[in-house]
Amino acid sequence: NVVGRIIGLEQPEKKIIVGNHRDSWCLGSADPGSGTAVFLELARVFGELLTFGWRPLRTIEFISWDAEEYNLVGSTEHVEKELQALRENAYAYINVDVGVSGKEFDAAGSPLFESVIMQILGRISDPDSNETLKDIWEKKKKRLGPLGAGSDYVAFQDIAGTSSVDFGFIGEPFPYHSCYENWDWMTKFGDPGFQYHKILGQFWGLLLLQLADSPILPFDLEAYAAHVGGYISGLENYAKSR
């Protein structure tokens, strides 16, 4: 794993962690190359902000994970090693894996993030339709989905209990995990002109600023309660049906 850190000005022990894995099955232009490209640009931008005298209120850690495809080894070993510190001080883990494989924004994570995600989607325009990403999200009646077990958020969410979120742009099925998932596929089909890489960077950067710089964390506990209520009623209905 490769770790970079910007120390917070007011709460240096409290962390917002940003992660993306860099290993792939073959050439990996989408998984994880699209996410890694935006991750590196994000690190560059925040590094440039430092040269202007800016400092976040909370510490930001940028972590490039190794061995994700080999059973999430890099991130899991990191969490196990830092477990107590993460439980005490990690406020959020932001994960991007496949950054771009199409044009439709999708996100999953703790319901705590729902409101801040909606706010930021309202600030970003879709390059094709010229609508905001929030307008498109609401037209499709999408909701923040639950996290599964498919990327580096697993150890943070399930072992350390760190509130986690994962997002990116999805599309039609693509040559996932094959050697056809390459530069030519990305430039011709995945994201010609890299427009969606650009707005993924905008979304990711704005979310990171909100979490690292807002004096009060932008977490929505009412949304959390509503989602938990939905989980319970869904479980009750499932149990009755059996």
PDB file of C-alpha atoms in Angstrom:
ATOM      1  CA  ASN A   1       0.000   0.000   0.000  1.00  0.00           C
ATOM      2  CA  VAL A   2       1.092   3.576  -0.669  1.00  0.00           C
ATOM      3  CA  VAL A   3      -0.103   6.184   1.850  1.00  0.00           C
ATOM      4  CA  GLY A   4      -0.089   9.983   1.504  1.00  0.00           C
ATOM      5  CA  ARG A   5      -1.274  12.284   4.256  1.00  0.00           C
ATOM      6  CA  ILE A   6      -2.338  15.927   4.703  1.00  0.00           C
ATOM      7  CA  ILE A   7      -2.376  16.731   8.427  1.00  0.00           C
ATOM      8  CA  GLY A   8      -5.510  18.510   9.651  1.00  0.00           C
ATOM      9  CA  LEU A   9      -5.230  21.925  11.249  1.00  0.00           C
ATOM     10  CA  GLU A  10      -7.805  21.633  14.037  1.00  0.00           C
ATOM     11  CA  GLN A  11      -8.468  17.880  14.404  1.00  0.00           C
ATOM     12  CA  PRO A  12      -5.233  16.238  13.226  1.00  0.00           C
ATOM     13  CA  GLU A  13      -6.064  12.892  14.842  1.00  0.00           C
ATOM     14  CA  LYS A  14      -9.453  12.663  13.035  1.00  0.00           C
ATOM     15  CA  LYS A  15      -9.231  11.221   9.519  1.00  0.00           C
ATOM     16  CA  ILE A  16     -11.069  11.195   6.217  1.00  0.00           C
ATOM     17  CA  ILE A  17      -9.587   8.308   4.226  1.00  0.00           C
ATOM     18  CA  VAL A  18      -9.668   8.140   0.420  1.00  0.00           C
ATOM     19  CA  GLY A  19      -8.846   4.837  -1.251  1.00  0.00           C
ATOM     20  CA  ASN A  20      -8.491   3.133  -4.630  1.00  0.00           C
ATOM     21  CA  HIS A  21      -6.720  -0.104  -5.556  1.00  0.00           C
ATOM     22  CA  ARG A  22      -4.162  -0.164  -8.356  1.00  0.00           C
ATOM     23  CA  ASP A  23      -3.795  -3.898  -9.148  1.00  0.00           C
ATOM     24  CA  SER A  24      -5.801  -5.409 -12.001  1.00  0.00           C
ATOM     25  CA  TRP A  25      -6.561  -8.781 -13.573  1.00  0.00           C
ATOM     26  CA  CYS A  26      -5.076  -7.700 -16.900  1.00  0.00           C
ATOM     27  CA  LEU A  27      -4.779  -4.174 -18.342  1.00  0.00           C
ATOM     28  CA  GLY A  28      -7.566  -2.754 -16.180  1.00  0.00           C
ATOM     29  CA  SER A  29      -8.541   0.436 -18.002  1.00  0.00           C
ATOM     30  CA  ALA A  30     -11.824   0.584 -16.062  1.00  0.00           C
ATOM     31  CA  ASP A  31     -11.053  -1.641 -13.061  1.00  0.00           C
ATOM     32  CA  PRO A  32      -9.223   0.078 -11.483  1.00  0.00           C
ATOM     33  CA  GLY A  33      -7.452   2.320 -14.000  1.00  0.00           C
ATOM     34  CA  SER A  34     -10.291   4.826 -14.372  1.00  0.00           C
ATOM     35  CA  GLY A  35     -10.535   5.204 -10.595  1.00  0.00           C
ATOM     36  CA  THR A  36      -6.751   5.342 -10.191  1.00  0.00           C
ATOM     37  CA  ALA A  37      -6.406   8.098 -12.811  1.00  0.00           C
ATOM     38  CA  VAL A  38      -8.936  10.296 -10.980  1.00  0.00           C
ATOM     39  CA  PHE A  39      -7.439   9.351  -7.579  1.00  0.00           C
ATOM     40  CA  LEU A  40      -3.994  10.571  -8.702  1.00  0.00           C
ATOM     41  CA  GLU A  41      -5.475  13.799 -10.079  1.00  0.00           C
ATOM     42  CA  LEU A  42      -7.288  14.343  -6.772  1.00  0.00           C
ATOM     43  CA  ALA A  43      -4.014  13.937  -4.869  1.00  0.00           C
ATOM     44  CA  ARG A  44      -2.328  16.403  -7.250  1.00  0.00           C
ATOM     45  CA  VAL A  45      -5.105  18.998  -6.843  1.00  0.00           C
ATOM     46  CA  PHE A  46      -5.099  18.806  -3.056  1.00  0.00           C
ATOM     47  CA  GLY A  47      -1.302  18.975  -3.071  1.00  0.00           C
ATOM     48  CA  GLU A  48      -1.550  22.156  -5.131  1.00  0.00           C
ATOM     49  CA  LEU A  49      -4.076  23.606  -2.664  1.00  0.00           C
ATOM     50  CA  LEU A  50      -1.418  23.174   0.038  1.00  0.00           C
ATOM     51  CA  THR A  51       0.963  25.424  -1.908  1.00  0.00           C
ATOM     52  CA  PHE A  52      -1.612  28.248  -1.593  1.00  0.00           C
ATOM     53  CA  GLY A  53      -1.657  27.910   2.188  1.00  0.00           C
ATOM     54  CA  TRP A  54      -4.860  25.868   2.506  1.00  0.00           C
ATOM     55  CA  ARG A  55      -5.072  23.201   5.200  1.00  0.00           C
ATOM     56  CA  PRO A  56      -8.049  20.940   5.999  1.00  0.00           C
ATOM     57  CA  LEU A  57      -9.619  20.948   9.461  1.00  0.00           C
ATOM     58  CA  ARG A  58      -9.267  17.151   9.624  1.00  0.00           C
ATOM     59  CA  THR A  59      -6.485  14.916   8.337  1.00  0.00           C
ATOM     60  CA  ILE A  60      -6.904  13.460   4.833  1.00  0.00           C
ATOM     61  CA  GLU A  61      -5.248  10.151   3.961  1.00  0.00           C
ATOM     62  CA  PHE A  62      -4.877   9.080   0.327  1.00  0.00           C
ATOM     63  CA  ILE A  63      -4.210   5.322   0.109  1.00  0.00           C
ATOM     64  CA  SER A  64      -3.427   3.326  -3.033  1.00  0.00           C
ATOM     65  CA  TRP A  65      -4.229  -0.300  -2.213  1.00  0.00           C
ATOM     66  CA  ASP A  66      -2.362  -3.304  -3.527  1.00  0.00           C
ATOM     67  CA  ALA A  67      -3.801  -6.830  -3.878  1.00  0.00           C
ATOM     68  CA  GLU A  68      -7.500  -5.890  -3.995  1.00  0.00           C
ATOM     69  CA  GLU A  69      -8.207  -8.451  -6.684  1.00  0.00           C
ATOM     70  CA  TYR A  70      -6.482 -11.056  -4.523  1.00  0.00           C
ATOM     71  CA  ASN A  71      -9.188 -11.094  -1.819  1.00  0.00           C
ATOM     72  CA  LEU A  72      -8.982  -7.429  -0.673  1.00  0.00           C
ATOM     73  CA  VAL A  73      -5.634  -8.187   0.981  1.00  0.00           C
ATOM     74  CA  GLY A  74      -4.048  -4.699   0.978  1.00  0.00           C
ATOM     75  CA  SER A  75      -6.947  -2.846   2.594  1.00  0.00           C
ATOM     76  CA  THR A  76      -7.806  -5.658   5.016  1.00  0.00           C
ATOM     77  CA  GLU A  77      -4.236  -5.922   6.326  1.00  0.00           C
ATOM     78  CA  HIS A  78      -4.149  -2.137   6.761  1.00  0.00           C
ATOM     79  CA  VAL A  79      -7.410  -2.098   8.743  1.00  0.00           C
ATOM     80  CA  GLU A  80      -6.347  -5.000  10.943  1.00  0.00           C
ATOM     81  CA  LYS A  81      -3.043  -3.271  11.712  1.00  0.00           C
ATOM     82  CA  GLU A  82      -4.658   0.133  12.458  1.00  0.00           C
ATOM     83  CA  LEU A  83      -7.901  -1.188  13.933  1.00  0.00           C
ATOM     84  CA  GLN A  84      -8.049   0.686  17.255  1.00  0.00           C
ATOM     85  CA  ALA A  85      -6.938   4.002  15.728  1.00  0.00           C
ATOM     86  CA  LEU A  86      -9.543   3.669  12.973  1.00  0.00           C
ATOM     87  CA  ARG A  87     -12.337   2.888  15.432  1.00  0.00           C
ATOM     88  CA  GLU A  88     -11.451   5.968  17.474  1.00  0.00           C
ATOM     89  CA  ASN A  89     -10.552   8.468  14.748  1.00  0.00           C
ATOM     90  CA  ALA A  90     -11.696   7.479  11.232  1.00  0.00           C
ATOM     91  CA  TYR A  91     -14.767   9.576  10.415  1.00  0.00           C
ATOM     92  CA  ALA A  92     -15.260   8.386   6.832  1.00  0.00           C
ATOM     93  CA  TYR A  93     -13.807   6.111   4.175  1.00  0.00           C
ATOM     94  CA  ILE A  94     -14.363   7.165   0.536  1.00  0.00           C
ATOM     95  CA  ASN A  95     -13.782   4.392  -2.012  1.00  0.00           C
ATOM     96  CA  VAL A  96     -13.644   4.427  -5.799  1.00  0.00           C
ATOM     97  CA  ASP A  97     -12.892   1.203  -7.663  1.00  0.00           C
ATOM     98  CA  VAL A  98     -14.242   1.201 -11.236  1.00  0.00           C
ATOM     99  CA  GLY A  99     -14.414   4.974 -11.616  1.00  0.00           C
ATOM    100  CA  VAL A 100     -15.941   5.088 -15.102  1.00  0.00           C
ATOM    101  CA  SER A 101     -17.451   2.384 -17.309  1.00  0.00           C
ATOM    102  CA  GLY A 102     -20.393   4.437 -18.630  1.00  0.00           C
ATOM    103  CA  LYS A 103     -22.426   7.613 -18.140  1.00  0.00           C
ATOM    104  CA  GLU A 104     -24.760   6.881 -15.215  1.00  0.00           C
ATOM    105  CA  PHE A 105     -23.726   8.003 -11.737  1.00  0.00           C
ATOM    106  CA  ASP A 106     -24.172   5.348  -9.075  1.00  0.00           C
ATOM    107  CA  ALA A 107     -23.368   5.339  -5.354  1.00  0.00           C
ATOM    108  CA  ALA A 108     -23.676   3.004  -2.399  1.00  0.00           C
ATOM    109  CA  GLY A 109     -22.800   3.513   1.231  1.00  0.00           C
ATOM    110  CA  SER A 110     -23.891   4.387   4.712  1.00  0.00           C
ATOM    111  CA  PRO A 111     -27.186   6.352   4.652  1.00  0.00           C
ATOM    112  CA  LEU A 112     -25.310   9.061   6.587  1.00  0.00           C
ATOM    113  CA  PHE A 113     -23.924  10.263   3.232  1.00  0.00           C
ATOM    114  CA  GLU A 114     -27.273  10.590   1.430  1.00  0.00           C
ATOM    115  CA  SER A 115     -27.855  14.322   1.973  1.00  0.00           C
ATOM    116  CA  VAL A 116     -24.318  15.490   1.228  1.00  0.00           C
ATOM    117  CA  ILE A 117     -24.244  13.372  -1.940  1.00  0.00           C
ATOM    118  CA  MET A 118     -27.505  14.930  -3.148  1.00  0.00           C
ATOM    119  CA  GLN A 119     -26.203  18.412  -2.423  1.00  0.00           C
ATOM    120  CA  ILE A 120     -23.017  17.834  -4.449  1.00  0.00           C
ATOM    121  CA  LEU A 121     -24.850  16.137  -7.357  1.00  0.00           C
ATOM    122  CA  GLY A 122     -26.871  19.353  -7.644  1.00  0.00           C
ATOM    123  CA  ARG A 123     -23.651  21.285  -8.322  1.00  0.00           C
ATOM    124  CA  ILE A 124     -22.391  19.173 -11.258  1.00  0.00           C
ATOM    125  CA  SER A 125     -23.676  19.125 -14.855  1.00  0.00           C
ATOM    126  CA  ASP A 126     -23.871  16.030 -17.023  1.00  0.00           C
ATOM    127  CA  PRO A 127     -21.784  16.730 -20.163  1.00  0.00           C
ATOM    128  CA  ASP A 128     -24.291  15.017 -22.497  1.00  0.00           C
ATOM    129  CA  SER A 129     -27.687  16.247 -21.280  1.00  0.00           C
ATOM    130  CA  ASN A 130     -26.585  19.485 -19.571  1.00  0.00           C
ATOM    131  CA  GLU A 131     -28.838  18.605 -16.620  1.00  0.00           C
ATOM    132  CA  THR A 132     -27.463  18.343 -13.124  1.00  0.00           C
ATOM    133  CA  LEU A 133     -26.532  14.876 -11.928  1.00  0.00           C
ATOM    134  CA  LYS A 134     -29.124  15.369  -9.181  1.00  0.00           C
ATOM    135  CA  ASP A 135     -31.901  15.949 -11.752  1.00  0.00           C
ATOM    136  CA  ILE A 136     -30.934  12.745 -13.564  1.00  0.00           C
ATOM    137  CA  TRP A 137     -30.711  10.806 -10.278  1.00  0.00           C
ATOM    138  CA  GLU A 138     -34.179  11.966  -9.209  1.00  0.00           C
ATOM    139  CA  LYS A 139     -35.758  11.277 -12.634  1.00  0.00           C
ATOM    140  CA  LYS A 140     -34.564   7.687 -12.373  1.00  0.00           C
ATOM    141  CA  LYS A 141     -35.837   7.528  -8.754  1.00  0.00           C
ATOM    142  CA  LYS A 142     -32.486   6.237  -7.595  1.00  0.00           C
ATOM    143  CA  ARG A 143     -31.472   5.882  -3.953  1.00  0.00           C
ATOM    144  CA  LEU A 144     -28.159   5.421  -2.208  1.00  0.00           C
ATOM    145  CA  GLY A 145     -27.676   1.662  -2.271  1.00  0.00           C
ATOM    146  CA  PRO A 146     -26.256  -0.597   0.446  1.00  0.00           C
ATOM    147  CA  LEU A 147     -22.608  -1.621   0.294  1.00  0.00           C
ATOM    148  CA  GLY A 148     -21.938  -5.246  -0.546  1.00  0.00           C
ATOM    149  CA  ALA A 149     -18.614  -7.064  -0.318  1.00  0.00           C
ATOM    150  CA  GLY A 150     -16.895  -6.201  -3.576  1.00  0.00           C
ATOM    151  CA  SER A 151     -14.188  -3.649  -2.876  1.00  0.00           C
ATOM    152  CA  ASP A 152     -11.826  -2.091  -0.349  1.00  0.00           C
ATOM    153  CA  TYR A 153     -14.573  -0.578   1.819  1.00  0.00           C
ATOM    154  CA  VAL A 154     -15.325  -4.038   3.254  1.00  0.00           C
ATOM    155  CA  ALA A 155     -12.741  -4.020   6.060  1.00  0.00           C
ATOM    156  CA  PHE A 156     -13.493  -0.384   6.929  1.00  0.00           C
ATOM    157  CA  GLN A 157     -17.240  -0.935   7.084  1.00  0.00           C
ATOM    158  CA  ASP A 158     -17.386  -4.446   8.534  1.00  0.00           C
ATOM    159  CA  ILE A 159     -14.313  -4.660  10.781  1.00  0.00           C
ATOM    160  CA  ALA A 160     -13.533  -1.081  11.867  1.00  0.00           C
ATOM    161  CA  GLY A 161     -17.094   0.266  11.637  1.00  0.00           C
ATOM    162  CA  THR A 162     -15.971   3.297   9.620  1.00  0.00           C
ATOM    163  CA  SER A 163     -18.826   4.981   7.714  1.00  0.00           C
ATOM    164  CA  SER A 164     -18.044   4.231   4.069  1.00  0.00           C
ATOM    165  CA  VAL A 165     -19.225   5.241   0.609  1.00  0.00           C
ATOM    166  CA  ASP A 166     -18.391   3.950  -2.882  1.00  0.00           C
ATOM    167  CA  PHE A 167     -19.313   5.586  -6.207  1.00  0.00           C
ATOM    168  CA  GLY A 168     -18.574   5.891  -9.906  1.00  0.00           C
ATOM    169  CA  PHE A 169     -20.144   6.048 -13.375  1.00  0.00           C
ATOM    170  CA  ILE A 170     -21.613   2.805 -14.709  1.00  0.00           C
ATOM    171  CA  GLY A 171     -23.026   1.708 -18.066  1.00  0.00           C
ATOM    172  CA  GLU A 172     -23.617  -1.307 -20.265  1.00  0.00           C
ATOM    173  CA  PRO A 173     -21.739  -4.545 -19.490  1.00  0.00           C
ATOM    174  CA  PHE A 174     -18.114  -4.203 -20.557  1.00  0.00           C
ATOM    175  CA  PRO A 175     -15.128  -6.592 -21.006  1.00  0.00           C
ATOM    176  CA  TYR A 176     -14.604  -6.645 -17.230  1.00  0.00           C
ATOM    177  CA  HIS A 177     -11.450  -8.368 -15.917  1.00  0.00           C
ATOM    178  CA  SER A 178     -10.372  -9.326 -19.442  1.00  0.00           C
ATOM    179  CA  CYS A 179      -7.461  -8.116 -21.569  1.00  0.00           C
ATOM    180  CA  TYR A 180     -10.003  -6.342 -23.815  1.00  0.00           C
ATOM    181  CA  GLU A 181     -10.600  -3.879 -20.976  1.00  0.00           C
ATOM    182  CA  ASN A 182      -7.839  -1.634 -22.300  1.00  0.00           C
ATOM    183  CA  TRP A 183      -7.020   1.917 -23.411  1.00  0.00           C
ATOM    184  CA  ASP A 184      -8.729   1.464 -26.786  1.00  0.00           C
ATOM    185  CA  TRP A 185     -11.962   0.272 -25.142  1.00  0.00           C
ATOM    186  CA  MET A 186     -11.983   3.245 -22.755  1.00  0.00           C
ATOM    187  CA  THR A 187     -11.279   5.872 -25.441  1.00  0.00           C
ATOM    188  CA  LYS A 188     -13.792   4.432 -27.947  1.00  0.00           C
ATOM    189  CA  PHE A 189     -16.600   3.111 -25.750  1.00  0.00           C
ATOM    190  CA  GLY A 190     -16.118   3.666 -22.010  1.00  0.00           C
ATOM    191  CA  ASP A 191     -15.540   7.433 -21.892  1.00  0.00           C
ATOM    192  CA  PRO A 192     -14.518   9.078 -25.188  1.00  0.00           C
ATOM    193  CA  GLY A 193     -12.909  12.424 -24.357  1.00  0.00           C
ATOM    194  CA  PHE A 194     -12.703  11.473 -20.637  1.00  0.00           C
ATOM    195  CA  GLN A 195     -15.623  13.774 -19.802  1.00  0.00           C
ATOM    196  CA  TYR A 196     -16.968  11.484 -17.085  1.00  0.00           C
ATOM    197  CA  HIS A 197     -13.523  11.065 -15.552  1.00  0.00           C
ATOM    198  CA  LYS A 198     -13.504  14.850 -15.219  1.00  0.00           C
ATOM    199  CA  ILE A 199     -16.860  15.119 -13.437  1.00  0.00           C
ATOM    200  CA  LEU A 200     -16.016  12.122 -11.239  1.00  0.00           C
ATOM    201  CA  GLY A 201     -13.027  14.175 -10.074  1.00  0.00           C
ATOM    202  CA  GLN A 202     -15.291  17.156  -9.411  1.00  0.00           C
ATOM    203  CA  PHE A 203     -17.708  15.071  -7.343  1.00  0.00           C
ATOM    204  CA  TRP A 204     -14.963  13.276  -5.426  1.00  0.00           C
ATOM    205  CA  GLY A 205     -13.098  16.507  -4.627  1.00  0.00           C
ATOM    206  CA  LEU A 206     -16.220  18.344  -3.437  1.00  0.00           C
ATOM    207  CA  LEU A 207     -17.255  15.416  -1.221  1.00  0.00           C
ATOM    208  CA  LEU A 208     -13.779  15.248   0.287  1.00  0.00           C
ATOM    209  CA  LEU A 209     -13.798  18.987   1.017  1.00  0.00           C
ATOM    210  CA  GLN A 210     -17.187  18.745   2.731  1.00  0.00           C
ATOM    211  CA  LEU A 211     -16.045  15.891   4.971  1.00  0.00           C
ATOM    212  CA  ALA A 212     -12.605  17.288   5.783  1.00  0.00           C
ATOM    213  CA  ASP A 213     -13.466  20.988   6.114  1.00  0.00           C
ATOM    214  CA  SER A 214     -17.033  21.336   7.444  1.00  0.00           C
ATOM    215  CA  PRO A 215     -16.891  22.316  11.155  1.00  0.00           C
ATOM    216  CA  ILE A 216     -19.862  19.983  11.717  1.00  0.00           C
ATOM    217  CA  LEU A 217     -19.724  16.685   9.819  1.00  0.00           C
ATOM    218  CA  PRO A 218     -22.383  16.708   7.059  1.00  0.00           C
ATOM    219  CA  PHE A 219     -23.923  13.423   8.216  1.00  0.00           C
ATOM    220  CA  ASP A 220     -27.699  12.932   8.003  1.00  0.00           C
ATOM    221  CA  LEU A 221     -28.863  10.843  10.971  1.00  0.00           C
ATOM    222  CA  GLU A 222     -32.529  11.143   9.980  1.00  0.00           C
ATOM    223  CA  ALA A 223     -31.735   9.459   6.649  1.00  0.00           C
ATOM    224  CA  TYR A 224     -29.807   6.797   8.556  1.00  0.00           C
ATOM    225  CA  ALA A 225     -32.815   6.107  10.803  1.00  0.00           C
ATOM    226  CA  ALA A 226     -35.180   5.955   7.795  1.00  0.00           C
ATOM    227  CA  HIS A 227     -32.959   3.422   6.010  1.00  0.00           C
ATOM    228  CA  VAL A 228     -32.621   1.267   9.134  1.00  0.00           C
ATOM    229  CA  GLY A 229     -36.428   1.341   9.479  1.00  0.00           C
ATOM    230  CA  GLY A 230     -36.687   0.143   5.892  1.00  0.00           C
ATOM    231  CA  TYR A 231     -34.230  -2.688   6.562  1.00  0.00           C
ATOM    232  CA  ILE A 232     -36.302  -3.816   9.567  1.00  0.00           C
ATOM    233  CA  SER A 233     -39.662  -3.733   7.767  1.00  0.00           C
ATOM    234  CA  GLY A 234     -38.123  -5.533   4.796  1.00  0.00           C
ATOM    235  CA  LEU A 235     -36.764  -8.233   7.093  1.00  0.00           C
ATOM    236  CA  GLU A 236     -40.141  -8.590   8.826  1.00  0.00           C
ATOM    237  CA  ASN A 237     -41.944  -8.933   5.488  1.00  0.00           C
ATOM    238  CA  TYR A 238     -39.401 -11.491   4.311  1.00  0.00           C
ATOM    239  CA  ALA A 239     -39.758 -13.508   7.536  1.00  0.00           C
ATOM    240  CA  LYS A 240     -43.570 -13.495   7.272  1.00  0.00           C
ATOM    241  CA  SER A 241     -43.411 -14.643   3.660  1.00  0.00           C
ATOM    242  CA  ARG A 242     -41.440 -17.705   4.786  1.00  0.00           C
TER     243      ARG A 242
END
